Amino acid sequence: MIGLDTNVIVRYITQDEPAQSAKATALIESLSGDSPGFITLVSVVELVWVLASCYRATKDQISDVVETVLRTKELAVERAAIVWQALHVYRRSSKADFADCLIERSAHAAACDYTVTFDRQAVSAAGMRPIE
């Protein structure tokens, strides 16, 4: 197994920089279920941010990319079950930020009673509680 930085994943998905995209494609297509590429939680969050901010991808497009990554047997996503949960919350709420959903679901998986925030949108969209 080898770790994949966000920029490698982005180049593979977007195919927007010929030299780097070709190298990313060759590498990712050489992976297998027995020897997958590893994607960290940080890289998943960065991927979502880059697609939204730099490529102006829609929430549906981003959701589809994350789901495809999760379903690809040649890729192993850190804490994949939690990423699936966060993706579900993200898709369900029109105002949810993926990072907030992942933070809340990760805290829940760590047996936290709840997650507090100053972000009012994260309260309504991602299930956090306002800090009192």
C-alpha angles and dihedrals in degrees: 000000000000130000119244121212118219093252091059091052092046093050090050093049099041100034087202103133110054102208097041093039091054092051092045091049093049091049098045093044089053091060123099140191088260093048107027132173114253121227118194125215088250090057092049090053091045091049091054091046094049093048092050099039105034102026099031091227116176123244090254092051091048092047090051092051093049091047091050091050090050092049096047109104091204090063126066113201119203110248090358094176090058092047088053090052092048090048090053092053091044092053093045097054122061091206102039120124112217094225091053091050091050093047092051095044092046091052090048091051089051088059096254113160089225143328122249128210145166089222108102092195091056088053094056099032107033103031099251124141125238113251110249 
